[in-house]
mmCIF file of C-alpha atoms and ligand atoms in Angstrom:
data_model
loop_
_atom_site.group_PDB
_atom_site.id
_atom_site.type_symbol
_atom_site.label_atom_id
_atom_site.label_comp_id
_atom_site.label_asym_id
_atom_site.label_seq_id
_atom_site.Cartn_x
_atom_site.Cartn_y
_atom_site.Cartn_z
ATOM 1 C CA MET C 23 8.856 -28.929 -9.063
ATOM 2 C CA PRO C 24 9.908 -27.254 -5.807
ATOM 3 C CA LEU C 25 12.079 -24.144 -5.985
ATOM 4 C CA ASP C 26 15.800 -24.763 -6.430
ATOM 5 C CA LEU C 27 17.282 -22.154 -4.107
ATOM 6 C CA THR C 28 20.894 -22.706 -5.270
ATOM 7 C CA PRO C 29 20.958 -19.642 -7.570
ATOM 8 C CA VAL C 30 19.274 -17.552 -4.876
ATOM 9 C CA HIS C 31 21.846 -18.497 -2.215
ATOM 10 C CA MET C 32 24.669 -17.907 -4.723
ATOM 11 C CA GLN C 33 23.370 -14.450 -5.567
ATOM 12 C CA PHE C 34 22.763 -13.448 -1.941
ATOM 13 C CA PRO C 35 25.438 -15.184 0.147
ATOM 14 C CA GLY C 36 24.845 -14.819 3.876
ATOM 15 C CA ARG C 37 21.249 -13.727 3.421
ATOM 16 C CA GLU C 38 18.773 -15.461 5.705
ATOM 17 C CA ILE C 39 16.336 -17.241 3.394
ATOM 18 C CA HIS C 40 13.722 -19.594 4.823
ATOM 19 C CA TRP C 41 12.040 -22.077 2.502
ATOM 20 C CA LEU C 42 8.837 -23.770 3.591
ATOM 21 C CA GLU C 43 7.163 -26.589 1.756
ATOM 22 C CA ASN C 44 3.799 -25.639 3.183
ATOM 23 C CA THR C 45 2.642 -22.983 5.611
ATOM 24 C CA GLY C 46 -0.451 -21.016 6.572
ATOM 25 C CA SER C 47 1.018 -17.677 5.507
ATOM 26 C CA THR C 48 4.579 -16.451 5.034
ATOM 27 C CA MET C 49 3.371 -13.216 6.712
ATOM 28 C CA THR C 50 2.938 -15.052 10.028
ATOM 29 C CA VAL C 51 6.286 -16.838 9.787
ATOM 30 C CA ALA C 52 8.096 -13.603 8.856
ATOM 31 C CA ALA C 53 6.434 -11.733 11.739
ATOM 32 C CA GLN C 54 7.566 -14.450 14.165
ATOM 33 C CA LEU C 55 11.123 -14.371 12.808
ATOM 34 C CA GLY C 56 11.079 -10.578 13.015
ATOM 35 C CA ALA C 57 9.943 -10.661 16.643
ATOM 36 C CA ALA C 58 12.689 -13.190 17.410
ATOM 37 C CA GLY C 59 15.315 -10.743 16.081
ATOM 38 C CA CYS C 60 16.173 -12.113 12.627
ATOM 39 C CA PRO C 61 18.369 -9.906 10.417
ATOM 40 C CA ALA C 62 16.821 -7.178 8.280
ATOM 41 C CA GLY C 63 16.132 -8.441 4.781
ATOM 42 C CA THR C 64 15.301 -11.984 5.885
ATOM 43 C CA VAL C 65 13.241 -13.705 3.216
ATOM 44 C CA VAL C 66 10.537 -16.314 3.776
ATOM 45 C CA VAL C 67 9.331 -18.221 0.729
ATOM 46 C CA ALA C 68 6.747 -20.999 0.606
ATOM 47 C CA GLU C 69 5.750 -23.526 -2.046
ATOM 48 C CA GLU C 70 2.168 -23.411 -0.841
ATOM 49 C CA GLN C 71 0.100 -21.365 1.591
ATOM 50 C CA THR C 72 -3.030 -22.796 3.165
ATOM 51 C CA ALA C 73 -4.164 -19.414 4.542
ATOM 52 C CA GLY C 74 -2.514 -16.932 2.178
ATOM 53 C CA GLN C 75 -3.490 -13.401 3.213
ATOM 54 C CA GLY C 76 -4.674 -10.763 0.776
ATOM 55 C CA ARG C 77 -5.858 -7.200 1.361
ATOM 56 C CA PHE C 78 -9.194 -6.546 3.043
ATOM 57 C CA GLY C 79 -9.030 -9.938 4.785
ATOM 58 C CA ARG C 80 -9.250 -11.782 1.477
ATOM 59 C CA ILE C 81 -7.559 -15.119 0.811
ATOM 60 C CA TRP C 82 -4.546 -15.118 -1.526
ATOM 61 C CA HIS C 83 -4.891 -18.128 -3.821
ATOM 62 C CA SER C 84 -1.562 -19.964 -3.340
ATOM 63 C CA GLU C 85 -1.419 -23.013 -5.581
ATOM 64 C CA ARG C 86 1.446 -25.365 -4.782
ATOM 65 C CA GLU C 87 4.790 -24.891 -6.653
ATOM 66 C CA THR C 88 3.127 -22.541 -9.100
ATOM 67 C CA GLY C 89 3.304 -18.981 -7.808
ATOM 68 C CA LEU C 90 5.874 -17.073 -5.782
ATOM 69 C CA TYR C 91 4.790 -16.464 -2.179
ATOM 70 C CA VAL C 92 7.381 -14.363 -0.394
ATOM 71 C CA SER C 93 7.599 -12.192 2.717
ATOM 72 C CA PHE C 94 10.477 -9.911 3.655
ATOM 73 C CA VAL C 95 11.339 -8.825 7.184
ATOM 74 C CA LEU C 96 12.340 -5.164 6.968
ATOM 75 C CA ARG C 97 13.677 -2.871 9.631
ATOM 76 C CA LEU C 98 13.066 0.605 8.317
ATOM 77 C CA SER C 99 12.996 3.999 9.924
ATOM 78 C CA LEU C 100 9.658 4.704 8.303
ATOM 79 C CA ALA C 101 6.611 6.267 9.930
ATOM 80 C CA GLU C 102 3.650 3.910 10.099
ATOM 81 C CA GLU C 103 1.542 6.202 7.898
ATOM 82 C CA ASN C 104 3.994 5.444 5.101
ATOM 83 C CA LEU C 105 2.902 1.788 4.838
ATOM 84 C CA ARG C 106 1.110 2.729 1.628
ATOM 85 C CA VAL C 107 4.288 4.152 0.138
ATOM 86 C CA LEU C 108 6.143 0.998 1.191
ATOM 87 C CA ALA C 109 3.546 -1.081 -0.678
ATOM 88 C CA MET C 110 3.961 1.156 -3.725
ATOM 89 C CA THR C 111 7.749 0.762 -3.514
ATOM 90 C CA LEU C 112 7.399 -3.002 -3.558
ATOM 91 C CA GLY C 113 4.880 -2.824 -6.404
ATOM 92 C CA LEU C 114 7.550 -1.050 -8.448
ATOM 93 C CA ALA C 115 10.055 -3.752 -7.440
ATOM 94 C CA ALA C 116 7.691 -6.593 -8.387
ATOM 95 C CA SER C 117 6.937 -4.940 -11.706
ATOM 96 C CA GLU C 118 10.649 -4.529 -12.488
ATOM 97 C CA ALA C 119 11.382 -8.144 -11.488
ATOM 98 C CA ILE C 120 8.566 -9.400 -13.738
ATOM 99 C CA ALA C 121 9.842 -7.329 -16.673
ATOM 100 C CA ARG C 122 13.389 -8.661 -16.196
ATOM 101 C CA THR C 123 12.233 -12.274 -15.910
ATOM 102 C CA ALA C 124 9.374 -12.597 -18.355
ATOM 103 C CA ASP C 125 9.839 -9.508 -20.536
ATOM 104 C CA VAL C 126 6.322 -8.299 -19.734
ATOM 105 C CA GLU C 127 5.405 -4.687 -18.998
ATOM 106 C CA CYS C 128 3.104 -4.383 -16.001
ATOM 107 C CA ASP C 129 0.698 -1.675 -14.955
ATOM 108 C CA LEU C 130 0.310 -0.628 -11.308
ATOM 109 C CA ARG C 131 -3.096 -0.061 -9.771
ATOM 110 C CA TRP C 132 -2.926 2.224 -6.738
ATOM 111 C CA PRO C 133 -1.922 1.375 -4.150
ATOM 112 C CA ASN C 134 -0.565 -2.145 -4.474
ATOM 113 C CA ASP C 135 -1.793 -4.260 -7.360
ATOM 114 C CA VAL C 136 0.421 -5.311 -10.233
ATOM 115 C CA LEU C 137 -1.461 -5.887 -13.457
ATOM 116 C CA ILE C 138 -0.872 -7.258 -16.918
ATOM 117 C CA GLY C 139 -3.427 -5.527 -19.082
ATOM 118 C CA ASP C 140 -6.486 -5.297 -16.849
ATOM 119 C CA LYS C 141 -5.813 -8.506 -14.891
ATOM 120 C CA LYS C 142 -3.922 -8.842 -11.655
ATOM 121 C CA CYS C 143 -0.712 -10.884 -11.653
ATOM 122 C CA ALA C 144 0.740 -9.827 -8.291
ATOM 123 C CA GLY C 145 -0.272 -8.225 -5.023
ATOM 124 C CA ILE C 146 1.529 -6.648 -2.095
ATOM 125 C CA LEU C 147 0.586 -6.740 1.571
ATOM 126 C CA VAL C 148 2.448 -4.834 4.272
ATOM 127 C CA ALA C 149 2.177 -5.013 8.032
ATOM 128 C CA VAL C 150 4.094 -3.331 10.836
ATOM 129 C CA GLU C 151 4.919 -4.288 14.385
ATOM 130 C CA GLN C 152 6.890 -1.505 16.140
ATOM 131 C CA THR C 153 9.881 -0.938 13.823
ATOM 132 C CA THR C 154 9.644 -4.278 12.046
ATOM 133 C CA PHE C 155 7.806 -4.248 8.757
ATOM 134 C CA VAL C 156 6.686 -7.429 7.049
ATOM 135 C CA ALA C 157 6.172 -7.060 3.324
ATOM 136 C CA GLY C 158 4.464 -9.885 1.463
ATOM 137 C CA ILE C 159 4.518 -10.271 -2.289
ATOM 138 C CA GLY C 160 2.468 -12.836 -4.161
ATOM 139 C CA ILE C 161 3.128 -13.307 -7.876
ATOM 140 C CA ASN C 162 1.091 -15.571 -10.145
ATOM 141 C CA VAL C 163 3.819 -17.261 -12.159
ATOM 142 C CA ASN C 164 2.912 -20.592 -13.751
ATOM 143 C CA GLN C 165 -0.814 -20.940 -13.110
ATOM 144 C CA THR C 166 -2.608 -22.192 -16.195
ATOM 145 C CA ALA C 167 -6.088 -21.595 -14.750
ATOM 146 C CA PHE C 168 -7.726 -19.903 -11.757
ATOM 147 C CA PRO C 169 -10.806 -20.715 -9.693
ATOM 148 C CA ALA C 170 -13.985 -19.392 -11.338
ATOM 149 C CA VAL C 171 -14.260 -16.405 -9.013
ATOM 150 C CA LEU C 172 -10.716 -15.225 -9.874
ATOM 151 C CA ALA C 173 -10.602 -16.173 -13.545
ATOM 152 C CA PRO C 174 -12.083 -12.885 -14.849
ATOM 153 C CA ILE C 175 -9.672 -10.728 -12.823
ATOM 154 C CA ALA C 176 -6.436 -12.723 -12.457
ATOM 155 C CA THR C 177 -3.649 -13.752 -14.778
ATOM 156 C CA SER C 178 -0.209 -15.351 -14.486
ATOM 157 C CA LEU C 179 3.090 -14.732 -16.230
ATOM 158 C CA ARG C 180 2.654 -18.046 -18.007
ATOM 159 C CA LEU C 181 -0.810 -17.166 -19.273
ATOM 160 C CA ALA C 182 0.398 -13.732 -20.380
ATOM 161 C CA THR C 183 3.526 -14.941 -22.178
ATOM 162 C CA GLY C 184 2.387 -18.371 -23.358
ATOM 163 C CA ARG C 185 5.373 -20.091 -21.761
ATOM 164 C CA PRO C 186 6.415 -21.323 -18.309
ATOM 165 C CA GLN C 187 8.595 -18.927 -16.328
ATOM 166 C CA SER C 188 11.443 -19.644 -13.927
ATOM 167 C CA ARG C 189 10.380 -18.982 -10.343
ATOM 168 C CA GLU C 190 14.071 -19.106 -9.345
ATOM 169 C CA ALA C 191 15.025 -16.307 -11.758
ATOM 170 C CA LEU C 192 11.993 -14.319 -10.644
ATOM 171 C CA LEU C 193 12.918 -14.706 -6.966
ATOM 172 C CA VAL C 194 16.498 -13.535 -7.621
ATOM 173 C CA HIS C 195 15.206 -10.520 -9.576
ATOM 174 C CA LEU C 196 12.572 -9.792 -6.945
ATOM 175 C CA ILE C 197 15.099 -9.688 -4.100
ATOM 176 C CA GLU C 198 17.471 -7.515 -6.177
ATOM 177 C CA SER C 199 14.718 -5.104 -7.191
ATOM 178 C CA ALA C 200 13.209 -4.969 -3.696
ATOM 179 C CA ASP C 201 16.647 -4.191 -2.189
ATOM 180 C CA SER C 202 17.250 -1.460 -4.727
ATOM 181 C CA PHE C 203 13.818 0.225 -4.487
ATOM 182 C CA LEU C 204 13.896 0.009 -0.673
ATOM 183 C CA ARG C 205 17.313 1.728 -0.712
ATOM 184 C CA MET C 206 15.763 4.454 -2.837
ATOM 185 C CA LEU C 207 12.939 4.872 -0.293
ATOM 186 C CA GLU C 208 15.330 4.940 2.646
ATOM 187 C CA THR C 209 17.768 7.397 1.128
ATOM 188 C CA GLY C 210 15.467 9.583 -0.962
ATOM 189 C CA GLY C 211 12.234 9.433 1.038
ATOM 190 C CA LYS C 212 8.826 9.010 -0.563
ATOM 191 C CA ASP C 213 9.067 11.629 -3.347
ATOM 192 C CA PRO C 214 11.093 9.559 -5.841
ATOM 193 C CA VAL C 215 8.832 6.563 -5.202
ATOM 194 C CA LEU C 216 5.707 8.628 -5.818
ATOM 195 C CA ARG C 217 7.216 10.078 -9.005
ATOM 196 C CA MET C 218 8.167 6.638 -10.336
ATOM 197 C CA PHE C 219 4.807 5.164 -9.381
ATOM 198 C CA THR C 220 2.999 7.994 -11.157
ATOM 199 C CA ARG C 221 5.021 7.334 -14.321
ATOM 200 C CA ALA C 222 4.519 3.551 -14.154
ATOM 201 C CA SER C 223 0.794 3.483 -13.400
ATOM 202 C CA SER C 224 -2.055 4.189 -15.812
ATOM 203 C CA TYR C 225 -4.320 4.564 -12.778
ATOM 204 C CA VAL C 226 -2.795 7.650 -11.204
ATOM 205 C CA ARG C 227 -3.957 10.258 -13.694
ATOM 206 C CA GLY C 228 -6.821 10.493 -16.151
ATOM 207 C CA LYS C 229 -8.389 7.104 -15.436
ATOM 208 C CA HIS C 230 -12.159 6.829 -15.022
ATOM 209 C CA VAL C 231 -12.597 4.727 -11.873
ATOM 210 C CA PHE C 232 -14.939 3.534 -9.189
ATOM 211 C CA VAL C 233 -13.584 3.471 -5.645
ATOM 212 C CA GLU C 234 -15.241 1.599 -2.812
ATOM 213 C CA GLN C 235 -14.716 3.573 0.345
ATOM 214 C CA GLU C 236 -16.355 2.907 3.689
ATOM 215 C CA GLY C 237 -19.465 1.360 2.180
ATOM 216 C CA ALA C 238 -19.905 4.121 -0.422
ATOM 217 C CA GLU C 239 -18.858 4.121 -4.055
ATOM 218 C CA ILE C 240 -17.087 7.103 -5.540
ATOM 219 C CA GLU C 241 -16.956 7.582 -9.291
ATOM 220 C CA GLY C 242 -14.582 9.963 -10.983
ATOM 221 C CA VAL C 243 -11.377 10.528 -12.901
ATOM 222 C CA THR C 244 -8.029 10.135 -11.158
ATOM 223 C CA ASP C 245 -6.008 13.316 -10.781
ATOM 224 C CA GLY C 246 -2.608 12.342 -9.383
ATOM 225 C CA LEU C 247 -1.207 11.518 -5.971
ATOM 226 C CA ASP C 248 -0.895 13.989 -3.109
ATOM 227 C CA GLU C 249 2.394 14.428 -1.275
ATOM 228 C CA SER C 250 1.550 11.539 1.081
ATOM 229 C CA GLY C 251 0.781 9.163 -1.754
ATOM 230 C CA PHE C 252 -3.016 9.294 -1.457
ATOM 231 C CA LEU C 253 -4.957 9.107 -4.711
ATOM 232 C CA ILE C 254 -6.945 12.153 -5.814
ATOM 233 C CA VAL C 255 -10.201 11.542 -7.708
ATOM 234 C CA ARG C 256 -12.149 14.327 -9.421
ATOM 235 C CA ARG C 257 -15.904 13.669 -9.319
ATOM 236 C CA PRO C 258 -18.231 14.592 -12.208
ATOM 237 C CA ASP C 259 -19.292 17.738 -10.264
ATOM 238 C CA GLY C 260 -15.652 18.883 -10.163
ATOM 239 C CA THR C 261 -15.033 18.227 -6.457
ATOM 240 C CA ARG C 262 -11.826 16.450 -5.599
ATOM 241 C CA VAL C 263 -11.780 13.548 -3.137
ATOM 242 C CA THR C 264 -8.691 12.157 -1.452
ATOM 243 C CA ILE C 265 -8.785 8.378 -1.437
ATOM 244 C CA MET C 266 -7.127 7.035 1.706
ATOM 245 C CA ALA C 267 -7.751 3.356 1.079
ATOM 246 C CA GLY C 268 -10.170 1.144 -0.711
ATOM 247 C CA GLY C 269 -10.395 -0.850 -3.871
ATOM 248 C CA VAL C 270 -10.008 1.041 -7.138
ATOM 249 C CA ARG C 271 -11.468 -0.449 -10.304
ATOM 250 C CA PRO C 272 -11.783 0.896 -13.819
ATOM 251 C CA LYS C 273 -15.147 2.097 -15.079
HETATM 252 C C1 BTN Z 325 -3.371 -8.513 -2.244
HETATM 253 O O1 BTN Z 325 -3.246 -8.092 -3.387
HETATM 254 O O2 BTN Z 325 -4.488 -8.701 -1.746
HETATM 255 C C2 BTN Z 325 -2.127 -8.815 -1.451
HETATM 256 C C3 BTN Z 325 -1.677 -10.232 -1.672
HETATM 257 C C4 BTN Z 325 -0.400 -10.572 -0.949
HETATM 258 C C5 BTN Z 325 -0.078 -12.047 -1.071
HETATM 259 C C6 BTN Z 325 1.264 -12.394 -0.503
HETATM 260 S S1 BTN Z 325 1.754 -14.058 -0.877
HETATM 261 C C7 BTN Z 325 3.095 -13.904 0.212
HETATM 262 C C8 BTN Z 325 2.558 -13.193 1.438
HETATM 263 N N1 BTN Z 325 1.928 -14.147 2.321
HETATM 264 C C9 BTN Z 325 0.621 -13.936 2.424
HETATM 265 O O3 BTN Z 325 -0.149 -14.616 3.132
HETATM 266 N N2 BTN Z 325 0.262 -12.871 1.696
HETATM 267 C C10 BTN Z 325 1.399 -12.292 1.009
#
């Protein structure tokens, strides 16, 4: 069934919310709306994406009427180097929205994966064009199976809880949580976000990980975030490496 946006419009009267039955990527539509001057906080949600964008140029699997595929147009006074912290902020928001909707505790894998156990249930993608940020959030909600390549690493709220979940309730909670965490970032700066992320993520400290970085693989134990939100990894020889980007996976 397509999303019933009635509860969403009731909860956020006056908010610009665009619903698309089918699109390439909500990121593209949100960027176009942003460039055309849409209000801050505009939401773009699609039932299906034919070219859903993930990190590292990957495709985001976007099965029709099953997951939540949302992009927000944000106008923030945030330096571009803080894109990572913005992604972490929205990871916290997605995790809170999932807990409120499905009563499931999520883990956060630096910088922007939302996990249930060791499987990914949501991902965040952020992009910036001058002062307009586009933040995309994909949440696996009611998938009952994934393509073979994703099956070992992906889960959905339905698979995790054993029951279907309301995408409408999740969207309402997601917008509420995103608004509230973004307010925290805007008013308090990155420190409170980094503190909350550190508390909410099992990956930030004491986790044995592999990190792919610029063609090389680093192995070590995570040792917190630095003041910019980069991940510190302590290698077996005791040296500490600052991870700027790259995929982190458990050993
Ligand atoms: C990742 O973990 O690789 C990030 C995935 C982000 C997916 C969302 S779905 C809504 C928005 N539109 C896209 O094309 N991508 C993001």
